[in-house]
Amino acid sequence: MRTQVGIIGGGPSGLMLSQLLHLKGIDSVVLERQSREYVLGRIRAGVLEHGFADLMREAQVGDRMDKEGEIHDGFDIAFDGSRHRIDLKGLTGGNSVIVYGQTELTRDLYEGRDKLGGAVIHNAEDVQPHGMDNDSPWLTFRKGDERIRIDCDYIIGCDGFHGVSRKSIPKDKIVEHERIYPFGWLGVLSRTPPIAEELIYIRDKEHGFGLCSLRSRTLSRYYVQCPLTDTEDDWSDDRFWDALSKRLPADVRGNLVTGPSIEKSIAPLRSFVAEPMQYGRMYLAGDAAHIVPPTGARGLNSAASDIYYLYHALVDHYKKNDDTGLQAYSQKALARVWKGQRFSWWMTNLLHNFPDESGYGQRLQDTELEYLFSSEAAQKSLAENYVGLPF
Ligand code: RFL
Ligand code: PHB
């Protein structure tokens, strides 16, 4: 087989890039290790910035998002029993975010790929990139008993944190920066009406972080921080609702509608960046190159800016014979990635209980929140990062 751009990973990054390239007449093949059902079963992001939404529209898959996604002009932070609204719209001069699940947008991207006849190969086993350091790279994978080779001009690693792309780069050609947090997020999806119109981020001094989010008016998504040693089996639904309820500010506690969980999972929290995001003719994008703790809702949105830069760079290469975008890709993408890292780290520090933190550290954390609530300048900084810095 031969294609222009070989993409490893059929998550949001890989699908979005292949769809955008297709619309510009550039050929690609997406190799995905899992089945389509498996990819669509992953419950992850819920908050999109407008830059991401614009890419969805440019990729001609934004109709359902525009119809069913909810525009959110603000969210609450609850601390010490009271709630403070972060007025995203007012603080950013009219900006907001869109609440639309990653599952839904991945489904839209798959449908977009189907409609155009895009090549997405599922259950591709043992995918390997080769020859990235010369002019004719290729991919190999197994499908059943068949071993298949795809020659291409470029390889794009969109295969998430545990993917093969980044791991295929020689150790002396890449630097990895990492911070692991001493807790995880236990997430529950339930077919119940959300507790409030907008998201509520909670820091409870005694129990720690909580988050009330949603997917629709009938589907709620909640999180609480939990020890890294816990597993889903440690958390019955009753135990979860009790833990969440304890963190809720008193004035909304009565609005919580509980029900059976339809999904429950624990995600460890990690900050990670690999530099540079390129090795020869292979470029990394999205979670393959960097991840953030989900507290600032930046992960998918950071992936979107990588795809935006790569898409334009590849179009310039194929349509204008101009490689400046490709040459500048890593540097340009990383500049924005690090801002998302800083913000996610800051939000995580602001809102979680750190088991080993001293009294001094806890007082600083309290003061950071008190300062935030009292300072419009501090709220503006939060708001402009949350809605997404310009691409
Ligand atoms: P993905 O989604 O991990 O997709 C990578 C794909 O590559 C496949 N793959 C391989 N394919 C072939 N060969 C291999 N060797 C392969 N290895 C892996 C995988 O099966 C998979 O299909 O990466 P991508 O596309 O870069 O997308 C990134 C986002 O998924 C991620 O950043 C977000 O979900 C992060 N995130 C959030 N981001 C936001 O912007 N806003 C949010 O509100 C938000 N909330 C969240 C989140 C992530 C969470 N978790 C579980 C970590 C909430 C949570 C709880
Ligand atoms: C979610 O709805 O899953 C969600 C929302 C906001 C975050 C993280 C996750 O910061």
PDB file of C-alpha atoms in Angstrom, residues 8-288:
ATOM      1  CA  ILE A   8      -1.013   5.927  13.814  1.00  0.00           C
ATOM      2  CA  GLY A   9      -4.022   6.156  16.151  1.00  0.00           C
ATOM      3  CA  GLY A  10      -7.716   6.649  15.448  1.00  0.00           C
ATOM      4  CA  GLY A  11      -8.603   8.833  18.437  1.00  0.00           C
ATOM      5  CA  PRO A  12      -9.769  12.421  17.995  1.00  0.00           C
ATOM      6  CA  SER A  13      -6.318  13.663  16.849  1.00  0.00           C
ATOM      7  CA  GLY A  14      -5.757  11.074  14.124  1.00  0.00           C
ATOM      8  CA  LEU A  15      -9.325  11.159  12.810  1.00  0.00           C
ATOM      9  CA  MET A  16      -9.447  14.947  12.749  1.00  0.00           C
ATOM     10  CA  LEU A  17      -6.163  15.225  10.854  1.00  0.00           C
ATOM     11  CA  SER A  18      -7.127  12.613   8.260  1.00  0.00           C
ATOM     12  CA  GLN A  19     -10.502  14.266   7.718  1.00  0.00           C
ATOM     13  CA  LEU A  20      -9.026  17.764   7.271  1.00  0.00           C
ATOM     14  CA  LEU A  21      -6.314  16.490   4.904  1.00  0.00           C
ATOM     15  CA  HIS A  22      -8.848  14.556   2.849  1.00  0.00           C
ATOM     16  CA  LEU A  23     -10.876  17.723   2.278  1.00  0.00           C
ATOM     17  CA  LYS A  24      -7.715  19.318   0.816  1.00  0.00           C
ATOM     18  CA  GLY A  25      -7.103  16.358  -1.479  1.00  0.00           C
ATOM     19  CA  ILE A  26      -4.295  14.864   0.643  1.00  0.00           C
ATOM     20  CA  ASP A  27      -4.392  11.110   1.084  1.00  0.00           C
ATOM     21  CA  SER A  28      -3.954   9.375   4.434  1.00  0.00           C
ATOM     22  CA  VAL A  29      -4.466   6.037   6.156  1.00  0.00           C
ATOM     23  CA  VAL A  30      -5.331   5.764   9.865  1.00  0.00           C
ATOM     24  CA  LEU A  31      -4.179   2.653  11.749  1.00  0.00           C
ATOM     25  CA  GLU A  32      -6.071   2.050  14.979  1.00  0.00           C
ATOM     26  CA  ARG A  33      -5.178  -0.748  17.374  1.00  0.00           C
ATOM     27  CA  GLN A  34      -8.649  -1.077  18.895  1.00  0.00           C
ATOM     28  CA  SER A  35     -12.095  -1.699  17.445  1.00  0.00           C
ATOM     29  CA  ARG A  36     -14.338   1.233  16.680  1.00  0.00           C
ATOM     30  CA  GLU A  37     -16.718   0.226  19.491  1.00  0.00           C
ATOM     31  CA  TYR A  38     -13.852   0.226  21.977  1.00  0.00           C
ATOM     32  CA  VAL A  39     -12.711   3.709  20.960  1.00  0.00           C
ATOM     33  CA  LEU A  40     -16.288   4.988  21.212  1.00  0.00           C
ATOM     34  CA  GLY A  41     -16.705   3.401  24.642  1.00  0.00           C
ATOM     35  CA  ARG A  42     -14.016   5.579  26.231  1.00  0.00           C
ATOM     36  CA  ILE A  43     -15.579   8.346  28.294  1.00  0.00           C
ATOM     37  CA  ARG A  44     -13.126  11.205  28.452  1.00  0.00           C
ATOM     38  CA  ALA A  45     -13.278  14.911  27.701  1.00  0.00           C
ATOM     39  CA  GLY A  46     -16.380  17.016  27.988  1.00  0.00           C
ATOM     40  CA  VAL A  47     -15.274  20.614  27.518  1.00  0.00           C
ATOM     41  CA  LEU A  48     -14.230  22.029  24.143  1.00  0.00           C
ATOM     42  CA  GLU A  49     -12.772  25.413  23.379  1.00  0.00           C
ATOM     43  CA  HIS A  50     -13.965  27.340  20.349  1.00  0.00           C
ATOM     44  CA  GLY A  51     -10.725  26.717  18.452  1.00  0.00           C
ATOM     45  CA  PHE A  52     -11.533  23.017  18.588  1.00  0.00           C
ATOM     46  CA  ALA A  53     -15.135  23.626  17.567  1.00  0.00           C
ATOM     47  CA  ASP A  54     -13.924  25.653  14.566  1.00  0.00           C
ATOM     48  CA  LEU A  55     -11.742  22.740  13.472  1.00  0.00           C
ATOM     49  CA  MET A  56     -14.755  20.399  13.734  1.00  0.00           C
ATOM     50  CA  ARG A  57     -16.686  22.749  11.434  1.00  0.00           C
ATOM     51  CA  GLU A  58     -13.771  23.060   9.014  1.00  0.00           C
ATOM     52  CA  ALA A  59     -13.661  19.251   8.962  1.00  0.00           C
ATOM     53  CA  GLN A  60     -17.388  19.333   8.043  1.00  0.00           C
ATOM     54  CA  VAL A  61     -18.349  17.343  11.125  1.00  0.00           C
ATOM     55  CA  GLY A  62     -19.570  20.150  13.376  1.00  0.00           C
ATOM     56  CA  ASP A  63     -23.333  20.043  12.723  1.00  0.00           C
ATOM     57  CA  ARG A  64     -24.360  17.805  15.605  1.00  0.00           C
ATOM     58  CA  MET A  65     -21.950  19.555  17.977  1.00  0.00           C
ATOM     59  CA  ASP A  66     -23.558  22.876  17.057  1.00  0.00           C
ATOM     60  CA  LYS A  67     -27.030  21.413  17.580  1.00  0.00           C
ATOM     61  CA  GLU A  68     -26.506  19.310  20.703  1.00  0.00           C
ATOM     62  CA  GLY A  69     -23.464  20.848  22.401  1.00  0.00           C
ATOM     63  CA  GLU A  70     -24.145  23.346  25.173  1.00  0.00           C
ATOM     64  CA  ILE A  71     -22.465  26.733  25.256  1.00  0.00           C
ATOM     65  CA  HIS A  72     -21.238  27.457  28.780  1.00  0.00           C
ATOM     66  CA  ASP A  73     -20.494  31.072  29.673  1.00  0.00           C
ATOM     67  CA  GLY A  74     -19.089  30.265  33.093  1.00  0.00           C
ATOM     68  CA  PHE A  75     -18.541  27.700  35.838  1.00  0.00           C
ATOM     69  CA  ASP A  76     -18.429  27.653  39.617  1.00  0.00           C
ATOM     70  CA  ILE A  77     -15.622  26.962  42.031  1.00  0.00           C
ATOM     71  CA  ALA A  78     -16.817  25.839  45.443  1.00  0.00           C
ATOM     72  CA  PHE A  79     -14.521  26.214  48.428  1.00  0.00           C
ATOM     73  CA  ASP A  80     -15.199  26.113  52.106  1.00  0.00           C
ATOM     74  CA  GLY A  81     -18.938  25.750  51.646  1.00  0.00           C
ATOM     75  CA  SER A  82     -19.520  28.670  49.287  1.00  0.00           C
ATOM     76  CA  ARG A  83     -19.615  28.985  45.499  1.00  0.00           C
ATOM     77  CA  HIS A  84     -17.936  31.570  43.306  1.00  0.00           C
ATOM     78  CA  ARG A  85     -18.808  31.910  39.639  1.00  0.00           C
ATOM     79  CA  ILE A  86     -16.064  32.364  37.062  1.00  0.00           C
ATOM     80  CA  ASP A  87     -17.827  34.456  34.433  1.00  0.00           C
ATOM     81  CA  LEU A  88     -15.917  33.245  31.368  1.00  0.00           C
ATOM     82  CA  LYS A  89     -17.897  35.440  28.993  1.00  0.00           C
ATOM     83  CA  GLY A  90     -17.586  38.630  31.004  1.00  0.00           C
ATOM     84  CA  LEU A  91     -13.941  38.083  31.887  1.00  0.00           C
ATOM     85  CA  THR A  92     -12.795  37.255  28.334  1.00  0.00           C
ATOM     86  CA  GLY A  93     -14.832  39.810  26.424  1.00  0.00           C
ATOM     87  CA  GLY A  94     -17.384  37.342  25.087  1.00  0.00           C
ATOM     88  CA  ASN A  95     -15.702  33.933  24.984  1.00  0.00           C
ATOM     89  CA  SER A  96     -17.123  30.649  26.290  1.00  0.00           C
ATOM     90  CA  VAL A  97     -16.668  26.859  26.029  1.00  0.00           C
ATOM     91  CA  ILE A  98     -18.794  24.076  24.549  1.00  0.00           C
ATOM     92  CA  VAL A  99     -19.854  21.062  26.580  1.00  0.00           C
ATOM     93  CA  TYR A 100     -19.903  18.135  24.132  1.00  0.00           C
ATOM     94  CA  GLY A 101     -18.541  14.685  24.931  1.00  0.00           C
ATOM     95  CA  GLN A 102     -15.410  13.247  23.341  1.00  0.00           C
ATOM     96  CA  THR A 103     -17.432  10.105  22.592  1.00  0.00           C
ATOM     97  CA  GLU A 104     -19.874  12.148  20.526  1.00  0.00           C
ATOM     98  CA  LEU A 105     -17.257  14.092  18.616  1.00  0.00           C
ATOM     99  CA  THR A 106     -15.316  10.893  17.894  1.00  0.00           C
ATOM    100  CA  ARG A 107     -18.523   9.381  16.532  1.00  0.00           C
ATOM    101  CA  ASP A 108     -18.995  12.484  14.332  1.00  0.00           C
ATOM    102  CA  LEU A 109     -15.428  12.172  13.059  1.00  0.00           C
ATOM    103  CA  TYR A 110     -15.927   8.476  12.234  1.00  0.00           C
ATOM    104  CA  GLU A 111     -19.100   9.329  10.356  1.00  0.00           C
ATOM    105  CA  GLY A 112     -17.261  12.086   8.486  1.00  0.00           C
ATOM    106  CA  ARG A 113     -14.535   9.608   7.520  1.00  0.00           C
ATOM    107  CA  ASP A 114     -17.146   7.034   6.404  1.00  0.00           C
ATOM    108  CA  LYS A 115     -18.963   9.581   4.271  1.00  0.00           C
ATOM    109  CA  LEU A 116     -15.804  10.533   2.363  1.00  0.00           C
ATOM    110  CA  GLY A 117     -14.615   6.949   2.120  1.00  0.00           C
ATOM    111  CA  GLY A 118     -11.585   7.653   4.350  1.00  0.00           C
ATOM    112  CA  ALA A 119      -9.271   4.741   5.150  1.00  0.00           C
ATOM    113  CA  VAL A 120      -9.442   3.888   8.858  1.00  0.00           C
ATOM    114  CA  ILE A 121      -8.138   0.417   9.642  1.00  0.00           C
ATOM    115  CA  HIS A 122      -9.281  -0.940  13.003  1.00  0.00           C
ATOM    116  CA  ASN A 123      -7.790  -3.828  14.966  1.00  0.00           C
ATOM    117  CA  ALA A 124      -4.423  -3.066  13.347  1.00  0.00           C
ATOM    118  CA  GLU A 125      -2.000  -5.119  15.435  1.00  0.00           C
ATOM    119  CA  ASP A 126       1.660  -4.561  16.079  1.00  0.00           C
ATOM    120  CA  VAL A 127       1.846  -1.229  14.225  1.00  0.00           C
ATOM    121  CA  GLN A 128       5.442  -0.092  13.723  1.00  0.00           C
ATOM    122  CA  PRO A 129       6.911   3.045  12.134  1.00  0.00           C
ATOM    123  CA  HIS A 130      10.135   2.573  10.118  1.00  0.00           C
ATOM    124  CA  GLY A 131      12.680   4.723   8.282  1.00  0.00           C
ATOM    125  CA  MET A 132      11.584   7.992   9.879  1.00  0.00           C
ATOM    126  CA  ASP A 133      15.128   9.330   9.667  1.00  0.00           C
ATOM    127  CA  ASN A 134      15.263   9.135   5.881  1.00  0.00           C
ATOM    128  CA  ASP A 135      13.064  10.327   3.023  1.00  0.00           C
ATOM    129  CA  SER A 136      10.915   7.256   2.590  1.00  0.00           C
ATOM    130  CA  PRO A 137       9.362   6.107   5.855  1.00  0.00           C
ATOM    131  CA  TRP A 138       6.914   3.219   6.067  1.00  0.00           C
ATOM    132  CA  LEU A 139       4.526   1.565   8.470  1.00  0.00           C
ATOM    133  CA  THR A 140       3.961  -2.094   9.080  1.00  0.00           C
ATOM    134  CA  PHE A 141       1.101  -3.794  10.892  1.00  0.00           C
ATOM    135  CA  ARG A 142      -0.676  -7.099  11.173  1.00  0.00           C
ATOM    136  CA  LYS A 143      -4.306  -7.709  10.300  1.00  0.00           C
ATOM    137  CA  GLY A 144      -5.244 -11.278  11.137  1.00  0.00           C
ATOM    138  CA  ASP A 145      -2.541 -13.433   9.569  1.00  0.00           C
ATOM    139  CA  GLU A 146      -1.502 -10.809   7.059  1.00  0.00           C
ATOM    140  CA  ARG A 147       1.520  -8.554   7.535  1.00  0.00           C
ATOM    141  CA  ILE A 148       0.972  -5.277   5.654  1.00  0.00           C
ATOM    142  CA  ARG A 149       3.379  -2.497   4.682  1.00  0.00           C
ATOM    143  CA  ILE A 150       2.318   1.080   3.912  1.00  0.00           C
ATOM    144  CA  ASP A 151       4.849   3.403   2.302  1.00  0.00           C
ATOM    145  CA  CYS A 152       4.281   7.083   2.948  1.00  0.00           C
ATOM    146  CA  ASP A 153       5.812  10.569   2.844  1.00  0.00           C
ATOM    147  CA  TYR A 154       5.196  11.312   6.515  1.00  0.00           C
ATOM    148  CA  ILE A 155       4.164   9.417   9.628  1.00  0.00           C
ATOM    149  CA  ILE A 156       2.003  11.144  12.217  1.00  0.00           C
ATOM    150  CA  GLY A 157       1.955   9.645  15.721  1.00  0.00           C
ATOM    151  CA  CYS A 158      -1.527  10.261  17.130  1.00  0.00           C
ATOM    152  CA  ASP A 159      -1.527   7.103  19.232  1.00  0.00           C
ATOM    153  CA  GLY A 160      -1.927   8.548  22.702  1.00  0.00           C
ATOM    154  CA  PHE A 161       0.329   8.312  25.735  1.00  0.00           C
ATOM    155  CA  HIS A 162       0.832   4.532  25.560  1.00  0.00           C
ATOM    156  CA  GLY A 163       1.302   4.422  21.790  1.00  0.00           C
ATOM    157  CA  VAL A 164       4.226   3.089  19.778  1.00  0.00           C
ATOM    158  CA  SER A 165       5.264   6.309  17.950  1.00  0.00           C
ATOM    159  CA  ARG A 166       7.015   8.160  20.750  1.00  0.00           C
ATOM    160  CA  LYS A 167       8.569   4.927  22.001  1.00  0.00           C
ATOM    161  CA  SER A 168      10.105   4.347  18.550  1.00  0.00           C
ATOM    162  CA  ILE A 169      12.213   7.504  18.758  1.00  0.00           C
ATOM    163  CA  PRO A 170      15.810   6.810  19.866  1.00  0.00           C
ATOM    164  CA  LYS A 171      16.263   7.822  23.519  1.00  0.00           C
ATOM    165  CA  ASP A 172      18.993  10.338  22.709  1.00  0.00           C
ATOM    166  CA  LYS A 173      16.724  12.184  20.264  1.00  0.00           C
ATOM    167  CA  ILE A 174      13.917  13.009  22.688  1.00  0.00           C
ATOM    168  CA  VAL A 175      13.612  14.525  26.168  1.00  0.00           C
ATOM    169  CA  GLU A 176      10.675  13.596  28.386  1.00  0.00           C
ATOM    170  CA  HIS A 177       9.433  15.819  31.219  1.00  0.00           C
ATOM    171  CA  GLU A 178       7.034  14.321  33.702  1.00  0.00           C
ATOM    172  CA  ARG A 179       5.177  14.994  36.943  1.00  0.00           C
ATOM    173  CA  ILE A 180       3.003  12.387  38.605  1.00  0.00           C
ATOM    174  CA  TYR A 181       0.398  13.501  41.132  1.00  0.00           C
ATOM    175  CA  PRO A 182      -0.294  11.532  44.312  1.00  0.00           C
ATOM    176  CA  PHE A 183      -3.980  10.851  43.525  1.00  0.00           C
ATOM    177  CA  GLY A 184      -6.324   9.873  40.703  1.00  0.00           C
ATOM    178  CA  TRP A 185      -9.799  10.834  39.536  1.00  0.00           C
ATOM    179  CA  LEU A 186     -12.654   8.438  39.991  1.00  0.00           C
ATOM    180  CA  GLY A 187     -15.246   9.301  37.318  1.00  0.00           C
ATOM    181  CA  VAL A 188     -18.870   8.235  37.173  1.00  0.00           C
ATOM    182  CA  LEU A 189     -21.343   8.658  34.334  1.00  0.00           C
ATOM    183  CA  SER A 190     -25.014   8.385  35.285  1.00  0.00           C
ATOM    184  CA  ARG A 191     -28.271   8.800  33.440  1.00  0.00           C
ATOM    185  CA  THR A 192     -29.510  11.460  35.833  1.00  0.00           C
ATOM    186  CA  PRO A 193     -30.132  15.187  35.375  1.00  0.00           C
ATOM    187  CA  PRO A 194     -27.033  17.259  36.232  1.00  0.00           C
ATOM    188  CA  ILE A 195     -26.941  18.974  39.581  1.00  0.00           C
ATOM    189  CA  ALA A 196     -26.641  22.441  38.043  1.00  0.00           C
ATOM    190  CA  GLU A 197     -26.740  24.313  34.725  1.00  0.00           C
ATOM    191  CA  GLU A 198     -22.963  24.861  34.757  1.00  0.00           C
ATOM    192  CA  LEU A 199     -19.912  22.880  35.894  1.00  0.00           C
ATOM    193  CA  ILE A 200     -18.903  23.042  39.556  1.00  0.00           C
ATOM    194  CA  TYR A 201     -15.245  22.478  40.506  1.00  0.00           C
ATOM    195  CA  ILE A 202     -14.918  21.780  44.231  1.00  0.00           C
ATOM    196  CA  ARG A 203     -12.135  21.904  46.744  1.00  0.00           C
ATOM    197  CA  ASP A 204     -13.258  20.570  50.084  1.00  0.00           C
ATOM    198  CA  LYS A 205     -10.627  21.055  52.769  1.00  0.00           C
ATOM    199  CA  GLU A 206     -11.450  17.769  54.439  1.00  0.00           C
ATOM    200  CA  HIS A 207     -12.162  15.448  51.482  1.00  0.00           C
ATOM    201  CA  GLY A 208     -10.430  17.092  48.537  1.00  0.00           C
ATOM    202  CA  PHE A 209     -11.362  17.625  44.897  1.00  0.00           C
ATOM    203  CA  GLY A 210     -14.734  17.039  43.278  1.00  0.00           C
ATOM    204  CA  LEU A 211     -16.226  17.992  39.908  1.00  0.00           C
ATOM    205  CA  CYS A 212     -19.822  18.105  38.724  1.00  0.00           C
ATOM    206  CA  SER A 213     -19.973  18.009  34.947  1.00  0.00           C
ATOM    207  CA  LEU A 214     -22.455  16.804  32.374  1.00  0.00           C
ATOM    208  CA  ARG A 215     -22.956  15.518  28.887  1.00  0.00           C
ATOM    209  CA  SER A 216     -26.581  16.587  28.427  1.00  0.00           C
ATOM    210  CA  ARG A 217     -29.645  17.493  30.461  1.00  0.00           C
ATOM    211  CA  THR A 218     -30.169  13.805  31.200  1.00  0.00           C
ATOM    212  CA  LEU A 219     -26.584  12.595  31.491  1.00  0.00           C
ATOM    213  CA  SER A 220     -24.251  13.623  34.325  1.00  0.00           C
ATOM    214  CA  ARG A 221     -20.516  13.178  34.732  1.00  0.00           C
ATOM    215  CA  TYR A 222     -18.998  13.464  38.197  1.00  0.00           C
ATOM    216  CA  TYR A 223     -15.479  13.045  39.571  1.00  0.00           C
ATOM    217  CA  VAL A 224     -13.836  12.840  42.997  1.00  0.00           C
ATOM    218  CA  GLN A 225     -10.149  12.594  43.783  1.00  0.00           C
ATOM    219  CA  CYS A 226      -9.135   9.184  45.132  1.00  0.00           C
ATOM    220  CA  PRO A 227      -5.944   7.434  46.293  1.00  0.00           C
ATOM    221  CA  LEU A 228      -3.846   5.915  43.500  1.00  0.00           C
ATOM    222  CA  THR A 229      -4.057   2.537  45.186  1.00  0.00           C
ATOM    223  CA  ASP A 230      -7.867   2.380  44.814  1.00  0.00           C
ATOM    224  CA  THR A 231      -9.572   0.358  42.085  1.00  0.00           C
ATOM    225  CA  GLU A 232     -13.114   0.654  40.700  1.00  0.00           C
ATOM    226  CA  ASP A 233     -14.084  -2.355  42.835  1.00  0.00           C
ATOM    227  CA  ASP A 234     -13.394  -0.332  45.956  1.00  0.00           C
ATOM    228  CA  TRP A 235     -16.101   2.100  44.946  1.00  0.00           C
ATOM    229  CA  SER A 236     -19.713   0.972  45.053  1.00  0.00           C
ATOM    230  CA  ASP A 237     -22.171   3.501  43.619  1.00  0.00           C
ATOM    231  CA  ASP A 238     -23.361   4.300  47.142  1.00  0.00           C
ATOM    232  CA  ARG A 239     -19.839   5.004  48.306  1.00  0.00           C
ATOM    233  CA  PHE A 240     -19.269   7.290  45.324  1.00  0.00           C
ATOM    234  CA  TRP A 241     -22.467   9.308  45.804  1.00  0.00           C
ATOM    235  CA  ASP A 242     -21.687   9.671  49.475  1.00  0.00           C
ATOM    236  CA  ALA A 243     -18.134  10.903  48.746  1.00  0.00           C
ATOM    237  CA  LEU A 244     -19.401  13.401  46.189  1.00  0.00           C
ATOM    238  CA  SER A 245     -22.232  14.582  48.392  1.00  0.00           C
ATOM    239  CA  LYS A 246     -19.865  15.306  51.274  1.00  0.00           C
ATOM    240  CA  ARG A 247     -17.882  17.673  49.036  1.00  0.00           C
ATOM    241  CA  LEU A 248     -20.870  19.566  47.654  1.00  0.00           C
ATOM    242  CA  PRO A 249     -21.631  23.023  48.973  1.00  0.00           C
ATOM    243  CA  ALA A 250     -24.755  22.884  51.162  1.00  0.00           C
ATOM    244  CA  ASP A 251     -26.860  25.069  48.854  1.00  0.00           C
ATOM    245  CA  VAL A 252     -26.717  22.572  45.958  1.00  0.00           C
ATOM    246  CA  ARG A 253     -26.467  19.299  47.876  1.00  0.00           C
ATOM    247  CA  GLY A 254     -30.232  18.896  47.842  1.00  0.00           C
ATOM    248  CA  ASN A 255     -30.276  19.055  44.018  1.00  0.00           C
ATOM    249  CA  LEU A 256     -28.101  15.969  43.563  1.00  0.00           C
ATOM    250  CA  VAL A 257     -30.028  13.216  41.790  1.00  0.00           C
ATOM    251  CA  THR A 258     -28.274   9.880  42.201  1.00  0.00           C
ATOM    252  CA  GLY A 259     -28.744   6.724  40.136  1.00  0.00           C
ATOM    253  CA  PRO A 260     -26.866   3.650  38.957  1.00  0.00           C
ATOM    254  CA  SER A 261     -23.508   4.397  37.335  1.00  0.00           C
ATOM    255  CA  ILE A 262     -23.332   3.493  33.646  1.00  0.00           C
ATOM    256  CA  GLU A 263     -19.553   3.918  33.583  1.00  0.00           C
ATOM    257  CA  LYS A 264     -17.023   4.120  36.382  1.00  0.00           C
ATOM    258  CA  SER A 265     -13.284   4.466  35.950  1.00  0.00           C
ATOM    259  CA  ILE A 266     -10.170   5.692  37.719  1.00  0.00           C
ATOM    260  CA  ALA A 267      -7.606   7.807  35.847  1.00  0.00           C
ATOM    261  CA  PRO A 268      -4.203   8.619  37.338  1.00  0.00           C
ATOM    262  CA  LEU A 269      -3.171  12.268  37.047  1.00  0.00           C
ATOM    263  CA  ARG A 270       0.009  13.040  35.168  1.00  0.00           C
ATOM    264  CA  SER A 271       1.738  15.938  33.430  1.00  0.00           C
ATOM    265  CA  PHE A 272       4.031  14.928  30.593  1.00  0.00           C
ATOM    266  CA  VAL A 273       5.769  16.574  27.622  1.00  0.00           C
ATOM    267  CA  ALA A 274       8.101  15.018  25.050  1.00  0.00           C
ATOM    268  CA  GLU A 275      10.439  17.384  23.212  1.00  0.00           C
ATOM    269  CA  PRO A 276      10.825  17.814  20.291  1.00  0.00           C
ATOM    270  CA  MET A 277       7.533  16.600  18.825  1.00  0.00           C
ATOM    271  CA  GLN A 278       9.316  15.367  15.714  1.00  0.00           C
ATOM    272  CA  TYR A 279      11.820  12.749  14.693  1.00  0.00           C
ATOM    273  CA  GLY A 280      12.812  13.000  11.041  1.00  0.00           C
ATOM    274  CA  ARG A 281       9.674  12.401   9.004  1.00  0.00           C
ATOM    275  CA  MET A 282       7.556  11.424  11.994  1.00  0.00           C
ATOM    276  CA  TYR A 283       5.566  14.069  13.875  1.00  0.00           C
ATOM    277  CA  LEU A 284       3.816  13.528  17.210  1.00  0.00           C
ATOM    278  CA  ALA A 285       0.449  15.098  18.034  1.00  0.00           C
ATOM    279  CA  GLY A 286      -1.957  15.080  20.980  1.00  0.00           C
ATOM    280  CA  ASP A 287      -1.579  12.699  23.912  1.00  0.00           C
ATOM    281  CA  ALA A 288       1.262  10.888  22.102  1.00  0.00           C
TER     282      ALA A 288
END
